Amino acid sequence: MFARVKKSGKYQYLQIVENTKVKGKVRQQVIATVGRLDHLQEKGRVETLIKSLSRYSERAMLILTGHSDPDAVTIKIGPALIFERLWKNTGIKQALQKLLKGRKFGFDVERAIFLTVLHRLMTSGSDRDCDRWRRDYAVAGTEDLELHHLYRAMAFLGEALADQSLASHLAPRCSKDLVEEEMFKTWRHLFTDLELVFFDTTSIYFEGDGGETLGERGFSKDHRPDLKQMVVGVVINDEGRPICCEMWPGNTADVTSLVTISEHMRARFGIKRFCIVADRGMISSGNLKYLEENQIPYILGTRMRKDKEVREQILTCGGRYHEVHPIGSDAKDPSPLKVKEVRHMARRYVVCLNDRQAAKDRLTREAIIEALKEKIRQGAKSLVGNKGYRRYVRIQKGSTAIDVEKVKSEARFDGKYILRTNTDLPTDKVALKYKELWQVERVFRDIKSMFETRPIFHQRDDTIRGHVFCSFLALVLRKELERNLEKAGHVFEWSHIKQDLKALQETYIEENGNKLAVRSRAEGVCGKVFQAVGMAMPPTIREI
């Protein structure tokens, strides 16, 4: 079967013809007349027909090129296309270009940083791994980059500035701070209400020394007290947008970092009025005094068991609870959040109760008590190392028994958490805003995953800071993509997004000096991701 042109009068017609044998002789039979050749060529319908037919033949491109063994290379194009667009939309690209203006590095620093950030998004690892990983990805402008360029780019992000007037006592002011401030300017709007900022910290341990000053031993959230670590604090606004990250020595306490962050929000970003929302690990008498003296609004979780005032005064205070419902939620929720306000010595507290969580806490405690009864019969040695059991055990004169008073005391905390605030927000809004912290905690779980950048081979503070800051920029891009998807009405698993973007590839085929790029089809959620960020899918076939 083949195509031929049949002339009829002054026109030519494209026909599909098949050779058949009739009594030993080859005869041509017209299967179909496609149409006038000039009309087909004018409207590009010949190419459309070829592309349509090529879907049904795995060897179509080999036939078209005339090669039995063509020179073909396949590269992943999806990740770079999507995140290059977000790289610009978030203002990161412009911030770096502005900061690099006049600097003569001899290579494209902005491209080296983007390559490193893209690597963090797709697969975490070292900069050495990034240098090998980029072989399989199409990232414009990175063709001439080498490993030492990536190291120099990291050092640029983490290098200390000449002007240290806004620096804290915990860390110097660096180039990455200027990048964050420029990014903030691109999307900042005039605040019409109290601006909420959520703050939390995580830790990253080192296999080695961890730089000149960053690597210190402290409270390890990774349960590795034997290793040196650094502390990373991240600020996120109530839209889930990461604002900045701070990097401090590993022995920095959470309660110390809260004051530093509060100072920086005003000094660095010019935010006049904001409200700090943080978990109970950030609360201390010193922090509260600082926030009060500087008239910084706050909503902080309290330590119910360790704070005597909260335990003995606030929890035991009477009063009726009332239900609160988030805007847009179902008012018939079988287990709504209940709140009541308690004031003690001019301090304002909000007691929150979740009946469903209370029932879960009670059942969990009852299960522990039942198991504990069996363990006690087996002997005291069987209780060693179990914190859950030790909470309810009383040991006297060599005998072990369940502490009944402790069991009753613990029941007071079922399903409850207590907030302390100096805001004039209504009680229900205080509770609901703090409840949003669980969404922010999900972001911090993403941060922890994104910051799994070990092994960190860098030995200097500046390169370590740059290395970790690239993980923060990766988080910014990921959250921006999720914001775009949410606006478009989509919620996708991050693992599915990565898998489907990596499946979008181009195969480059070369023939007689001519190159042809053939794109694979969009799999899974890939097409919706392109639509959400406002990008058109690359053509199926294009000349290079």
PDB file of N, CA and C in Angstrom, residues 370-403:
ATOM      1  N   GLU A 370      -4.852  -1.740  80.541  1.00  0.00           N
ATOM      2  CA  GLU A 370      -5.081  -3.181  80.457  1.00  0.00           C
ATOM      3  C   GLU A 370      -3.783  -3.927  80.171  1.00  0.00           C
ATOM      4  N   ALA A 371      -2.982  -3.388  79.259  1.00  0.00           N
ATOM      5  CA  ALA A 371      -1.691  -4.016  78.960  1.00  0.00           C
ATOM      6  C   ALA A 371      -0.751  -3.913  80.150  1.00  0.00           C
ATOM      7  N   LEU A 372      -0.860  -2.812  80.884  1.00  0.00           N
ATOM      8  CA  LEU A 372       0.018  -2.588  82.034  1.00  0.00           C
ATOM      9  C   LEU A 372      -0.269  -3.595  83.139  1.00  0.00           C
ATOM     10  N   LYS A 373      -1.510  -3.948  83.332  1.00  0.00           N
ATOM     11  CA  LYS A 373      -1.856  -4.935  84.348  1.00  0.00           C
ATOM     12  C   LYS A 373      -1.150  -6.263  84.087  1.00  0.00           C
ATOM     13  N   GLU A 374      -1.104  -6.646  82.815  1.00  0.00           N
ATOM     14  CA  GLU A 374      -0.426  -7.893  82.456  1.00  0.00           C
ATOM     15  C   GLU A 374       1.080  -7.774  82.666  1.00  0.00           C
ATOM     16  N   LYS A 375       1.650  -6.610  82.323  1.00  0.00           N
ATOM     17  CA  LYS A 375       3.088  -6.404  82.474  1.00  0.00           C
ATOM     18  C   LYS A 375       3.503  -6.426  83.947  1.00  0.00           C
ATOM     19  N   ILE A 376       2.676  -5.856  84.809  1.00  0.00           N
ATOM     20  CA  ILE A 376       2.993  -5.831  86.239  1.00  0.00           C
ATOM     21  C   ILE A 376       3.063  -7.247  86.789  1.00  0.00           C
ATOM     22  N   ARG A 377       2.192  -8.127  86.313  1.00  0.00           N
ATOM     23  CA  ARG A 377       2.221  -9.526  86.758  1.00  0.00           C
ATOM     24  C   ARG A 377       3.503 -10.225  86.318  1.00  0.00           C
ATOM     25  N   GLN A 378       4.071  -9.745  85.194  1.00  0.00           N
ATOM     26  CA  GLN A 378       5.306 -10.352  84.693  1.00  0.00           C
ATOM     27  C   GLN A 378       6.545  -9.842  85.416  1.00  0.00           C
ATOM     28  N   GLY A 379       6.416  -8.753  86.179  1.00  0.00           N
ATOM     29  CA  GLY A 379       7.553  -8.222  86.914  1.00  0.00           C
ATOM     30  C   GLY A 379       7.920  -6.835  86.432  1.00  0.00           C
ATOM     31  N   ALA A 380       8.602  -6.063  87.326  1.00  0.00           N
ATOM     32  CA  ALA A 380       8.952  -4.673  87.029  1.00  0.00           C
ATOM     33  C   ALA A 380       9.897  -4.540  85.853  1.00  0.00           C
ATOM     34  N   LYS A 381      10.746  -5.546  85.590  1.00  0.00           N
ATOM     35  CA  LYS A 381      11.722  -5.456  84.503  1.00  0.00           C
ATOM     36  C   LYS A 381      11.049  -5.304  83.144  1.00  0.00           C
ATOM     37  N   SER A 382       9.849  -5.829  83.003  1.00  0.00           N
ATOM     38  CA  SER A 382       9.144  -5.760  81.718  1.00  0.00           C
ATOM     39  C   SER A 382       8.670  -4.345  81.388  1.00  0.00           C
ATOM     40  N   LEU A 383       8.753  -3.418  82.371  1.00  0.00           N
ATOM     41  CA  LEU A 383       8.309  -2.035  82.153  1.00  0.00           C
ATOM     42  C   LEU A 383       9.435  -1.115  81.724  1.00  0.00           C
ATOM     43  N   VAL A 384      10.665  -1.608  81.811  1.00  0.00           N
ATOM     44  CA  VAL A 384      11.815  -0.762  81.510  1.00  0.00           C
ATOM     45  C   VAL A 384      11.780  -0.316  80.051  1.00  0.00           C
ATOM     46  N   GLY A 385      11.988   0.974  79.819  1.00  0.00           N
ATOM     47  CA  GLY A 385      12.088   1.514  78.461  1.00  0.00           C
ATOM     48  C   GLY A 385      10.774   1.874  77.818  1.00  0.00           C
ATOM     49  N   ASN A 386       9.649   1.697  78.502  1.00  0.00           N
ATOM     50  CA  ASN A 386       8.344   2.029  77.921  1.00  0.00           C
ATOM     51  C   ASN A 386       7.779   3.258  78.622  1.00  0.00           C
ATOM     52  N   LYS A 387       7.862   4.412  77.984  1.00  0.00           N
ATOM     53  CA  LYS A 387       7.395   5.663  78.582  1.00  0.00           C
ATOM     54  C   LYS A 387       5.888   5.664  78.800  1.00  0.00           C
ATOM     55  N   GLY A 388       5.159   5.023  77.887  1.00  0.00           N
ATOM     56  CA  GLY A 388       3.712   4.970  78.017  1.00  0.00           C
ATOM     57  C   GLY A 388       3.280   4.266  79.291  1.00  0.00           C
ATOM     58  N   TYR A 389       3.994   3.191  79.652  1.00  0.00           N
ATOM     59  CA  TYR A 389       3.689   2.471  80.879  1.00  0.00           C
ATOM     60  C   TYR A 389       4.134   3.258  82.108  1.00  0.00           C
ATOM     61  N   ARG A 390       5.325   3.817  82.081  1.00  0.00           N
ATOM     62  CA  ARG A 390       5.893   4.476  83.257  1.00  0.00           C
ATOM     63  C   ARG A 390       5.025   5.633  83.748  1.00  0.00           C
ATOM     64  N   ARG A 391       4.271   6.263  82.854  1.00  0.00           N
ATOM     65  CA  ARG A 391       3.428   7.383  83.246  1.00  0.00           C
ATOM     66  C   ARG A 391       2.390   6.979  84.285  1.00  0.00           C
ATOM     67  N   TYR A 392       1.927   5.721  84.239  1.00  0.00           N
ATOM     68  CA  TYR A 392       0.837   5.295  85.112  1.00  0.00           C
ATOM     69  C   TYR A 392       1.299   4.319  86.208  1.00  0.00           C
ATOM     70  N   VAL A 393       2.592   4.200  86.434  1.00  0.00           N
ATOM     71  CA  VAL A 393       3.112   3.238  87.401  1.00  0.00           C
ATOM     72  C   VAL A 393       3.535   3.948  88.684  1.00  0.00           C
ATOM     73  N   ARG A 394       3.233   3.327  89.844  1.00  0.00           N
ATOM     74  CA  ARG A 394       3.708   3.808  91.139  1.00  0.00           C
ATOM     75  C   ARG A 394       4.542   2.701  91.771  1.00  0.00           C
ATOM     76  N   ILE A 395       5.770   3.049  92.129  1.00  0.00           N
ATOM     77  CA  ILE A 395       6.678   2.063  92.740  1.00  0.00           C
ATOM     78  C   ILE A 395       6.929   2.473  94.186  1.00  0.00           C
ATOM     79  N   GLN A 396       6.595   1.584  95.111  1.00  0.00           N
ATOM     80  CA  GLN A 396       6.784   1.844  96.546  1.00  0.00           C
ATOM     81  C   GLN A 396       7.291   0.574  97.232  1.00  0.00           C
ATOM     82  N   LYS A 397       8.425   0.713  97.943  1.00  0.00           N
ATOM     83  CA  LYS A 397       8.991  -0.376  98.735  1.00  0.00           C
ATOM     84  C   LYS A 397       9.096  -1.659  97.932  1.00  0.00           C
ATOM     85  N   GLY A 398       9.571  -1.494  96.717  1.00  0.00           N
ATOM     86  CA  GLY A 398       9.805  -2.664  95.891  1.00  0.00           C
ATOM     87  C   GLY A 398       8.578  -3.228  95.209  1.00  0.00           C
ATOM     88  N   SER A 399       7.418  -2.671  95.467  1.00  0.00           N
ATOM     89  CA  SER A 399       6.191  -3.147  94.817  1.00  0.00           C
ATOM     90  C   SER A 399       5.799  -2.204  93.684  1.00  0.00           C
ATOM     91  N   THR A 400       5.169  -2.753  92.676  1.00  0.00           N
ATOM     92  CA  THR A 400       4.751  -1.984  91.503  1.00  0.00           C
ATOM     93  C   THR A 400       3.234  -2.070  91.364  1.00  0.00           C
ATOM     94  N   ALA A 401       2.612  -0.912  91.191  1.00  0.00           N
ATOM     95  CA  ALA A 401       1.153  -0.891  91.046  1.00  0.00           C
ATOM     96  C   ALA A 401       0.751   0.257  90.126  1.00  0.00           C
ATOM     97  N   ILE A 402      -0.487   0.203  89.644  1.00  0.00           N
ATOM     98  CA  ILE A 402      -1.017   1.272  88.798  1.00  0.00           C
ATOM     99  C   ILE A 402      -1.363   2.475  89.668  1.00  0.00           C
ATOM    100  N   ASP A 403      -0.927   3.634  89.260  1.00  0.00           N
ATOM    101  CA  ASP A 403      -1.197   4.878  89.989  1.00  0.00           C
ATOM    102  C   ASP A 403      -2.599   5.370  89.593  1.00  0.00           C
TER     103      ASP A 403
END
